[in-house]
Amino acid sequence: MSQSTSTSTGSWEPREDDEQLDQNVFEIDPDRSFHTFLGGVPGASVQACLDALKDPNSASFQNTINSQVQAELQALNGEHHPDRDGFEAIWAATLGRLPTYNQAKRQFDQLVAGVEYEADLCEPLASLLTFINHFYRQTLGNIDGVDKIDKEWLEATQTWPPVNAGRDGASSTECGPSRSQAEPRLNLRRRFAVVPDKVPQYTRKQGMDFFRPDLALVLLPSEDPWLPNPLGWKDIKVSIRVKRSIETPHIQTAQYAHCMKFDRNFLFTLSITENEFRISRWDSTVFYVTPSINYHEDPSSFIHVVGRLACMSPAQLGYDETFSNAGRVLHSQSAQSNRGIRTTLTITPCEVVEDLRESSHTAIKEPVRYLLDDNFLCESCDLLFSRSTRVWKAQLITESGPSPIYNAIKQNWHDEDRVNEAWFYEQTKDIARGAAHMIHFEDLDRTRGVSSMIESRHVLATWTRGSTTKTILERKQYEGNASALDNLCHRVLVWFVLEEVGLPLSRIKTPRQLVHVFRDIAIALEALYDRNILHRDISEGNILLYADEDAVQGNLAFLTDFGLAMKIDPNTKLPLPSSVKHDHITGTLPFIATIFHSVNEPYTPLSMIHHDVESLFLVGIYTVFKFASCEGSENMSEKEEGEIAMCNKGLALLRSSDDEILYLRKQTLLSFKTDVKFPGRWFSIRDFLSNVAFVCDARFQVAREKLAANADPDPLNHDLRAVVSAADAVLNGDSSAGLDAPAPTPLPLPSSRSTSQPPVQSEGATSTSATSKGTRRWDDGNASYQGRRDNLSGTRERSKWSRKGASSEADQEL
């Protein structure tokens, strides 16, 4: 069990990314929490369960223990039980672990006596939670049978039958098990269990300590007391943290939420001590938590929370049921060598409105179904509270089978105060080449739906940044009249089906093709400008290549991801007030225009077309550094080796998360000083990039002058035509040495020379910017620079592992 240090002031030691919780933690009145999140307050079933725990000789107590032991023996089917063999021996061992309730002392005795270490709590707590689980199963079974609980948890089956297969069939070679119509689908079971040390542990990112839940509500095929090995996060439905005391909603629980949120709209976690518990609910906007509740003094609330969690359906636990088999695919199925259970997604095309707050989810077409590819094209959800973008490659399912044409399907939690991203796709659909095209749109769920049920009187406290350097969060009693939740960044779950499945810039083969990319994107930006749109997130991942390739030009490029775009005034070309959000600073960190970095505070410039042009330049420089840093050869000169080392250094500096380092580095790049080295074939476009840098630097110098006067430069004129002209001069002129040169054979690794690994030529394609932010392969090291400025002060959205997709692909192991 990992440790975290608490202080008597109600705070914890700061760790990386803990600042995400600042002002996003709301302590809610327990009764309101139960009503809003669990569907009611304790009732008759709770009292009956408590009465059973008070009297081990009662029939209800005996029946519950009998149900548990019988279920375990049936699941073992004659195999050895971890306690011992024989019904009576197992019964005695089960009873010996179970904390019963001492009414006279108002306590669960086994959770008080003999508890010296946190680990001493785990076994008795697991036994108590399991008893409550089985009691609810028995109680509901007396009414409607066991299916009252389990009917929502039928085992996952292949939802996509291959062509010429039966209605329920899937060929055994396709991907995973299937059952004929004659075979009944089994009910999966949920079991509270201690997560054993021997289970492979899970780390959220490279360099972090391994960690795992202490207890968990686990989804299993049966009541087998032996947990599967390996156990995956896909199997865990509720994570439980066990500590000696709870003074804050501590960071370990937030890390559990990080691990579990990849396929849910929201989730629950529990924190339990020897005296108290808290239930927490996490979504893409906020972390709701109850105050500490003493379960010895208030056992009814504890039983109610545990019983409700044990009885919830997949949708009630946060799973999105527009996916087939939502929440019901086991890790062992998703990790099968034959690709596991395939996933389909149902989308109901809706009317596109500019303001998502006014959307009524009006369907304009019949629902359509897509077969998702096994892996995410990309995922960008390393922040707890963010857009949490995910993108799949998918095929439309027709009557004759999957379409041979692939589309990209993008899901994210869109800020409802921003202009709907789908609206921008509608405005740009007449741009034949240069911008992604949307086929379908759907807005599905809203975080405001929950917060609207919580009034200001229900908010007991908030958690804000600590007042000292040694604390990260401190509890602040809430005394406001207006709802504390009104100022949250409320989000809407949106889906886009995009026509293009693009290729990443790592597929560029020659310097000439990179110049073509500049030209294509400059023309696209001008088309957006003419339609009074600023993209505001020109980045490596948002510039993609069409799949069709020209022998000379290579692949033409297009823009995607309008999630941070804004409308501009047609006359002034300044952002319209309705589009301005918070501090206006948006984008992907290495590519944000220089003027925006925090060393220029307190005044924040308005976004302009000049900033998108500079971002395009930075993408070009970054791409050259990335390629050139790995293109050495065994016979290169000392000068060439030094130039490659400078490219490595330049790449590392652009990946920094330090504002001042980025500001100084970008200044150097704009002025194109002598340390901007272009080795080998990339020297052929140095003059071109120097020309682009010149126009960007001129704009930057004007912006600095205006910044000193708290003003903004003139946005009416732009340099896009100059970029296109400079590109044409290169493309139509005499081919200089290296302009059409392919990449040389990379140096073998490891090497003593200053080279990095080459760009991965097979990396996944995507129609969203999240490629560069969420699932960057490790050819970019830990890619810690890949943060977005999405109105977050100082917070970086760091890169994440490539997690496998939806409920159909292998998830990371614990």
Short mmCIF file of C-alpha atoms in Angstrom, two decimals, residues 329-707:
data_model
loop_
_atom_site.label_atom_id
_atom_site.label_comp_id
_atom_site.label_asym_id
_atom_site.label_seq_id
_atom_site.Cartn_x
_atom_site.Cartn_y
_atom_site.Cartn_z
CA VAL A 329 -15.76 -7.00 -21.55
CA LEU A 330 -13.27 -8.64 -19.23
CA HIS A 331 -9.56 -7.94 -19.43
CA SER A 332 -8.94 -11.59 -20.27
CA GLN A 333 -11.23 -11.26 -23.29
CA SER A 334 -9.88 -7.96 -24.53
CA ALA A 335 -6.28 -9.18 -24.30
CA GLN A 336 -6.79 -12.33 -26.35
CA SER A 337 -4.30 -12.94 -29.11
CA ASN A 338 -7.14 -13.15 -31.63
CA ARG A 339 -8.08 -9.52 -30.87
CA GLY A 340 -10.81 -10.17 -28.34
CA ILE A 341 -14.36 -8.83 -28.43
CA ARG A 342 -15.06 -6.37 -31.25
CA THR A 343 -16.99 -3.19 -30.47
CA THR A 344 -19.71 -1.43 -32.38
CA LEU A 345 -20.87 2.12 -31.78
CA THR A 346 -24.35 3.47 -32.45
CA ILE A 347 -24.62 7.15 -33.40
CA THR A 348 -27.87 9.06 -33.87
CA PRO A 349 -27.10 12.00 -36.21
CA CYS A 350 -28.37 15.24 -34.68
CA GLU A 351 -29.01 18.78 -35.81
CA VAL A 352 -25.94 21.01 -35.59
CA VAL A 353 -26.41 24.14 -33.51
CA GLU A 354 -23.83 26.83 -32.86
CA ASP A 355 -24.47 27.02 -29.12
CA LEU A 356 -24.47 23.63 -27.42
CA ARG A 357 -26.33 25.09 -24.46
CA GLU A 358 -29.33 25.45 -26.77
CA SER A 359 -29.11 21.99 -28.28
CA SER A 360 -32.17 19.78 -27.90
CA HIS A 361 -30.55 16.63 -29.30
CA THR A 362 -32.84 16.70 -32.32
CA ALA A 363 -32.29 13.59 -34.45
CA ILE A 364 -32.19 14.26 -38.19
CA LYS A 365 -31.47 10.71 -39.37
CA GLU A 366 -31.95 7.15 -38.26
CA PRO A 367 -29.21 5.75 -36.00
CA VAL A 368 -26.16 4.38 -37.78
CA ARG A 369 -23.77 1.73 -36.56
CA TYR A 370 -20.00 1.59 -36.95
CA LEU A 371 -17.53 -1.21 -36.38
CA LEU A 372 -14.57 0.23 -34.48
CA ASP A 373 -11.03 -0.74 -35.28
CA ASP A 374 -9.19 -2.52 -32.50
CA ASN A 375 -6.94 0.33 -31.41
CA PHE A 376 -7.44 4.00 -30.75
CA LEU A 377 -6.05 6.21 -33.45
CA CYS A 378 -5.30 8.48 -30.54
CA GLU A 379 -6.32 9.33 -27.01
CA SER A 380 -5.78 12.57 -25.14
CA CYS A 381 -7.17 12.26 -21.64
CA ASP A 382 -4.22 12.50 -19.31
CA LEU A 383 -5.84 15.37 -17.43
CA LEU A 384 -8.61 14.47 -15.04
CA PHE A 385 -10.78 17.40 -16.09
CA SER A 386 -10.47 17.97 -19.82
CA ARG A 387 -11.93 17.28 -23.24
CA SER A 388 -10.72 13.66 -23.00
CA THR A 389 -10.53 13.22 -26.76
CA ARG A 390 -10.58 9.72 -28.25
CA VAL A 391 -10.50 8.82 -31.93
CA TRP A 392 -11.12 5.52 -33.68
CA LYS A 393 -10.88 4.30 -37.23
CA ALA A 394 -14.26 2.77 -38.10
CA GLN A 395 -16.35 1.20 -40.83
CA LEU A 396 -20.02 1.90 -41.44
CA ILE A 397 -22.07 -1.27 -41.00
CA THR A 398 -24.40 -1.76 -43.95
CA GLU A 399 -26.84 -4.54 -44.77
CA SER A 400 -24.13 -6.32 -46.73
CA GLY A 401 -21.43 -5.88 -44.08
CA PRO A 402 -18.79 -3.33 -43.11
CA SER A 403 -18.09 -0.68 -45.69
CA PRO A 404 -14.60 -0.97 -47.25
CA ILE A 405 -14.17 2.77 -46.65
CA TYR A 406 -12.83 3.84 -43.28
CA ASN A 407 -13.90 6.96 -41.44
CA ALA A 408 -12.57 8.60 -38.28
CA ILE A 409 -14.89 8.80 -35.25
CA LYS A 410 -14.01 11.37 -32.65
CA GLN A 411 -15.44 11.66 -29.14
CA ASN A 412 -14.74 14.41 -26.64
CA TRP A 413 -16.23 16.44 -23.83
CA HIS A 414 -16.70 19.83 -25.44
CA ASP A 415 -16.75 23.01 -23.35
CA GLU A 416 -20.37 24.13 -23.62
CA ASP A 417 -19.35 27.80 -23.54
CA ARG A 418 -17.35 27.43 -26.74
CA VAL A 419 -18.83 27.45 -30.21
CA ASN A 420 -19.80 23.93 -31.18
CA GLU A 421 -16.94 22.30 -33.08
CA ALA A 422 -19.50 20.73 -35.42
CA TRP A 423 -20.67 24.23 -36.38
CA PHE A 424 -17.19 25.01 -37.70
CA TYR A 425 -17.22 21.83 -39.76
CA GLU A 426 -20.54 22.96 -41.23
CA GLN A 427 -19.07 26.35 -42.13
CA THR A 428 -16.06 24.78 -43.88
CA LYS A 429 -17.75 21.89 -45.67
CA ASP A 430 -17.43 23.69 -49.04
CA ILE A 431 -13.63 23.72 -48.76
CA ALA A 432 -12.88 20.84 -51.10
CA ARG A 433 -9.32 20.21 -49.93
CA GLY A 434 -7.55 21.49 -46.88
CA ALA A 435 -10.05 20.85 -44.06
CA ALA A 436 -11.59 17.71 -42.60
CA HIS A 437 -15.22 17.04 -43.50
CA MET A 438 -17.87 15.94 -41.02
CA ILE A 439 -20.45 13.30 -41.95
CA HIS A 440 -22.45 12.98 -38.70
CA PHE A 441 -22.67 14.76 -35.35
CA GLU A 442 -24.32 13.84 -32.06
CA ASP A 443 -24.40 15.53 -28.65
CA LEU A 444 -25.13 12.89 -26.08
CA ASP A 445 -24.57 13.79 -22.43
CA ARG A 446 -23.92 16.81 -20.20
CA THR A 447 -22.08 17.35 -16.95
CA ARG A 448 -24.51 20.15 -16.11
CA GLY A 449 -27.26 17.57 -15.68
CA VAL A 450 -25.74 16.49 -12.38
CA SER A 451 -24.56 19.87 -11.12
CA SER A 452 -28.01 21.37 -11.73
CA MET A 453 -29.37 19.09 -8.99
CA ILE A 454 -26.92 20.50 -6.43
CA GLU A 455 -27.82 23.84 -4.88
CA SER A 456 -25.48 26.21 -3.04
CA ARG A 457 -26.81 25.01 0.33
CA HIS A 458 -25.64 21.49 -0.51
CA VAL A 459 -22.02 22.57 -1.02
CA LEU A 460 -20.18 22.29 2.28
CA ALA A 461 -16.66 23.13 1.14
CA THR A 462 -14.31 23.52 -1.80
CA TRP A 463 -10.64 22.67 -2.10
CA THR A 464 -8.24 25.31 -3.38
CA ARG A 465 -4.52 25.77 -3.87
CA GLY A 466 -2.62 25.69 -0.59
CA SER A 467 -1.52 28.88 1.13
CA THR A 468 2.01 27.59 1.66
CA THR A 469 4.53 26.03 -0.69
CA LYS A 470 4.31 22.77 1.26
CA THR A 471 0.61 22.24 0.69
CA ILE A 472 -1.27 21.74 -2.54
CA LEU A 473 -4.93 21.91 -1.47
CA GLU A 474 -6.73 23.25 1.56
CA ARG A 475 -10.34 22.86 2.56
CA LYS A 476 -12.31 26.09 2.39
CA GLN A 477 -15.71 26.28 4.02
CA TYR A 478 -18.22 27.38 1.40
CA GLU A 479 -20.42 30.29 2.43
CA GLY A 480 -21.51 31.70 -0.93
CA ASN A 481 -25.08 32.47 -1.89
CA ALA A 482 -24.78 31.58 -5.57
CA SER A 483 -24.07 28.02 -6.58
CA ALA A 484 -20.39 27.22 -6.38
CA LEU A 485 -20.82 25.03 -9.46
CA ASP A 486 -21.95 27.84 -11.78
CA ASN A 487 -18.37 28.81 -12.64
CA LEU A 488 -17.30 25.31 -13.60
CA CYS A 489 -16.31 24.51 -17.16
CA HIS A 490 -19.40 22.46 -17.98
CA ARG A 491 -19.00 20.02 -20.82
CA VAL A 492 -21.08 18.18 -23.41
CA LEU A 493 -20.23 14.74 -24.74
CA VAL A 494 -20.08 15.05 -28.52
CA TRP A 495 -19.42 12.64 -31.37
CA PHE A 496 -18.15 13.41 -34.85
CA VAL A 497 -17.91 11.06 -37.80
CA LEU A 498 -15.26 12.52 -40.10
CA GLU A 499 -14.79 11.58 -43.72
CA GLU A 500 -11.00 11.58 -43.72
CA VAL A 501 -8.68 9.27 -41.82
CA GLY A 502 -5.47 11.23 -42.15
CA LEU A 503 -1.83 10.24 -42.01
CA PRO A 504 0.62 11.85 -39.58
CA LEU A 505 3.39 14.21 -40.66
CA SER A 506 5.90 11.44 -39.93
CA ARG A 507 4.84 10.00 -43.30
CA ILE A 508 6.52 12.89 -45.13
CA LYS A 509 9.29 11.47 -47.31
CA THR A 510 11.20 14.49 -48.62
CA PRO A 511 11.81 18.16 -47.74
CA ARG A 512 9.81 19.10 -50.85
CA GLN A 513 6.74 17.43 -49.35
CA LEU A 514 7.11 19.49 -46.17
CA VAL A 515 7.08 22.67 -48.28
CA HIS A 516 3.89 21.38 -49.92
CA VAL A 517 2.39 20.98 -46.45
CA PHE A 518 3.18 24.63 -45.68
CA ARG A 519 1.51 25.69 -48.90
CA ASP A 520 -1.59 23.55 -48.37
CA ILE A 521 -2.14 24.67 -44.78
CA ALA A 522 -1.51 28.35 -45.57
CA ILE A 523 -4.22 28.17 -48.25
CA ALA A 524 -6.55 26.40 -45.81
CA LEU A 525 -5.94 29.03 -43.13
CA GLU A 526 -6.76 31.76 -45.61
CA ALA A 527 -10.00 29.96 -46.51
CA LEU A 528 -10.90 29.86 -42.82
CA TYR A 529 -9.96 33.54 -42.43
CA ASP A 530 -12.26 34.44 -45.33
CA ARG A 531 -15.04 32.62 -43.46
CA ASN A 532 -14.20 34.55 -40.28
CA ILE A 533 -12.74 31.58 -38.41
CA LEU A 534 -9.49 31.25 -36.49
CA HIS A 535 -8.25 27.73 -35.88
CA ARG A 536 -6.04 28.56 -32.83
CA ASP A 537 -4.53 25.11 -32.48
CA ILE A 538 -2.16 24.65 -35.40
CA SER A 539 -0.03 21.76 -34.23
CA GLU A 540 1.79 18.70 -35.46
CA GLY A 541 -1.22 16.50 -34.70
CA ASN A 542 -3.80 18.79 -36.30
CA ILE A 543 -2.07 18.86 -39.68
CA LEU A 544 -2.66 15.56 -41.42
CA LEU A 545 -1.97 14.10 -44.83
CA TYR A 546 -4.55 12.76 -47.26
CA ALA A 547 -4.10 9.06 -47.96
CA ASP A 548 -3.86 9.54 -51.73
CA GLU A 549 -0.28 10.30 -52.73
CA ASP A 550 1.09 12.27 -55.67
CA ALA A 551 4.38 11.02 -57.08
CA VAL A 552 5.97 14.50 -56.80
CA GLN A 553 3.92 16.42 -54.26
CA GLY A 554 3.50 13.51 -51.90
CA ASN A 555 0.36 13.64 -49.78
CA LEU A 556 -1.59 16.88 -49.71
CA ALA A 557 -2.28 18.18 -46.20
CA PHE A 558 -5.45 19.21 -44.40
CA LEU A 559 -6.49 20.72 -41.06
CA THR A 560 -8.61 19.04 -38.45
CA ASP A 561 -9.82 19.58 -34.87
CA PHE A 562 -11.79 22.81 -34.52
CA GLY A 563 -12.32 22.25 -30.81
CA LEU A 564 -10.50 25.48 -29.88
CA ALA A 565 -11.50 27.51 -32.93
CA MET A 566 -13.27 30.85 -32.59
CA LYS A 567 -15.34 33.23 -34.68
CA ILE A 568 -13.89 36.60 -35.64
CA ASP A 569 -15.61 39.82 -36.57
CA PRO A 570 -15.90 40.09 -40.39
CA ASN A 571 -14.91 43.78 -40.28
CA THR A 572 -12.22 44.01 -37.61
CA LYS A 573 -11.07 40.37 -37.78
CA LEU A 574 -10.83 40.43 -33.98
CA PRO A 575 -12.40 37.63 -31.91
CA LEU A 576 -16.09 38.07 -31.28
CA PRO A 577 -16.96 38.44 -27.57
CA SER A 578 -19.02 35.26 -27.67
CA SER A 579 -15.91 33.35 -28.72
CA VAL A 580 -13.57 34.72 -26.06
CA LYS A 581 -13.10 32.26 -23.22
CA HIS A 582 -11.19 32.88 -19.98
CA ASP A 583 -7.58 33.86 -20.68
CA HIS A 584 -7.86 33.10 -24.42
CA ILE A 585 -4.60 31.12 -24.39
CA THR A 586 -5.11 27.89 -26.26
CA GLY A 587 -3.12 25.47 -28.32
CA THR A 588 -0.45 22.79 -28.05
CA LEU A 589 2.53 23.99 -26.06
CA PRO A 590 5.44 23.67 -28.53
CA PHE A 591 3.42 25.45 -31.22
CA ILE A 592 1.74 28.30 -29.33
CA ALA A 593 2.75 31.70 -30.71
CA THR A 594 5.64 33.21 -28.75
CA ILE A 595 3.72 36.27 -27.56
CA PHE A 596 1.34 34.10 -25.52
CA HIS A 597 3.83 32.65 -23.08
CA SER A 598 3.38 33.60 -19.46
CA VAL A 599 6.50 35.78 -19.30
CA ASN A 600 4.33 38.35 -21.13
CA GLU A 601 1.68 38.48 -18.41
CA PRO A 602 -0.39 40.14 -17.02
CA TYR A 603 -1.80 41.34 -20.35
CA THR A 604 -3.08 38.57 -22.61
CA PRO A 605 -3.20 39.32 -26.34
CA LEU A 606 -6.22 38.44 -28.41
CA SER A 607 -5.88 35.55 -30.84
CA MET A 608 -5.19 36.61 -34.43
CA ILE A 609 -4.36 35.08 -37.77
CA HIS A 610 -0.69 36.02 -37.24
CA HIS A 611 -0.52 33.55 -34.37
CA ASP A 612 -1.76 30.68 -36.54
CA VAL A 613 0.89 31.56 -39.13
CA GLU A 614 3.61 31.46 -36.48
CA SER A 615 2.27 28.15 -35.18
CA LEU A 616 2.55 26.77 -38.71
CA PHE A 617 6.18 27.90 -38.82
CA LEU A 618 6.87 26.21 -35.48
CA VAL A 619 5.31 22.97 -36.73
CA GLY A 620 7.66 23.09 -39.71
CA ILE A 621 10.74 23.70 -37.55
CA TYR A 622 9.69 20.99 -35.12
CA THR A 623 9.20 18.51 -37.98
CA VAL A 624 12.65 19.29 -39.42
CA PHE A 625 14.28 18.86 -36.00
CA LYS A 626 12.44 15.61 -35.46
CA PHE A 627 13.54 14.11 -38.77
CA ALA A 628 17.03 15.58 -38.89
CA SER A 629 17.92 14.52 -35.35
CA CYS A 630 17.97 10.88 -36.41
CA GLU A 631 19.40 11.09 -39.93
CA GLY A 632 23.07 10.74 -39.23
CA SER A 633 25.32 8.21 -40.90
CA GLU A 634 28.46 6.35 -39.94
CA ASN A 635 30.53 8.49 -42.34
CA MET A 636 29.25 11.94 -41.33
CA SER A 637 31.70 14.69 -40.54
CA GLU A 638 32.22 16.29 -37.16
CA LYS A 639 30.33 19.35 -38.44
CA GLU A 640 27.34 17.20 -39.45
CA GLU A 641 27.41 15.42 -36.13
CA GLY A 642 27.33 18.79 -34.35
CA GLU A 643 24.39 19.95 -36.46
CA ILE A 644 22.44 16.82 -35.58
CA ALA A 645 23.22 17.42 -31.92
CA MET A 646 21.83 20.95 -32.28
CA CYS A 647 18.62 19.51 -33.77
CA ASN A 648 18.32 17.19 -30.79
CA LYS A 649 18.79 20.14 -28.45
CA GLY A 650 16.25 22.23 -30.36
CA LEU A 651 13.72 19.41 -30.22
CA ALA A 652 14.23 18.98 -26.48
CA LEU A 653 13.77 22.70 -25.84
CA LEU A 654 10.53 22.79 -27.83
CA ARG A 655 9.30 19.90 -25.72
CA SER A 656 9.91 21.78 -22.51
CA SER A 657 6.96 22.63 -20.28
CA ASP A 658 8.75 25.71 -18.93
CA ASP A 659 7.24 28.92 -20.31
CA GLU A 660 10.42 30.95 -20.10
CA ILE A 661 12.50 28.29 -21.88
CA LEU A 662 9.92 28.08 -24.64
CA TYR A 663 9.71 31.86 -24.92
CA LEU A 664 13.46 32.25 -25.32
CA ARG A 665 13.78 29.31 -27.69
CA LYS A 666 11.00 30.54 -29.94
CA GLN A 667 12.54 34.01 -30.02
CA THR A 668 15.74 32.41 -31.27
CA LEU A 669 13.87 30.47 -33.93
CA LEU A 670 12.01 33.55 -35.15
CA SER A 671 15.24 35.50 -35.46
CA PHE A 672 16.79 32.45 -37.15
CA LYS A 673 20.11 32.75 -35.38
CA THR A 674 23.14 30.70 -36.27
CA ASP A 675 22.34 27.84 -33.90
CA VAL A 676 19.31 26.94 -36.04
CA LYS A 677 21.02 24.11 -37.89
CA PHE A 678 19.58 22.12 -40.79
CA PRO A 679 21.81 19.14 -41.49
CA GLY A 680 21.83 16.94 -44.58
CA ARG A 681 18.87 17.09 -46.95
CA TRP A 682 16.98 19.58 -44.77
CA PHE A 683 19.46 22.33 -45.60
CA SER A 684 17.60 22.54 -48.95
CA ILE A 685 14.63 24.30 -47.30
CA ARG A 686 16.53 26.42 -44.78
CA ASP A 687 16.10 29.57 -46.87
CA PHE A 688 12.38 28.90 -47.22
CA LEU A 689 11.91 28.54 -43.47
CA SER A 690 14.12 31.58 -42.92
CA ASN A 691 11.74 33.62 -45.10
CA VAL A 692 8.72 32.38 -43.13
CA ALA A 693 10.54 33.15 -39.88
CA PHE A 694 11.22 36.69 -41.11
CA VAL A 695 7.51 37.52 -41.59
CA CYS A 696 6.61 35.87 -38.26
CA ASP A 697 9.36 37.74 -36.42
CA ALA A 698 8.19 41.07 -37.88
CA ARG A 699 4.70 40.40 -36.51
CA PHE A 700 6.15 39.35 -33.16
CA GLN A 701 8.15 42.57 -32.82
CA VAL A 702 5.03 44.64 -33.51
CA ALA A 703 3.11 42.54 -31.00
CA ARG A 704 5.75 43.20 -28.33
CA GLU A 705 5.47 46.93 -28.89
CA LYS A 706 1.69 46.77 -28.66
CA LEU A 707 1.93 44.51 -25.63
#
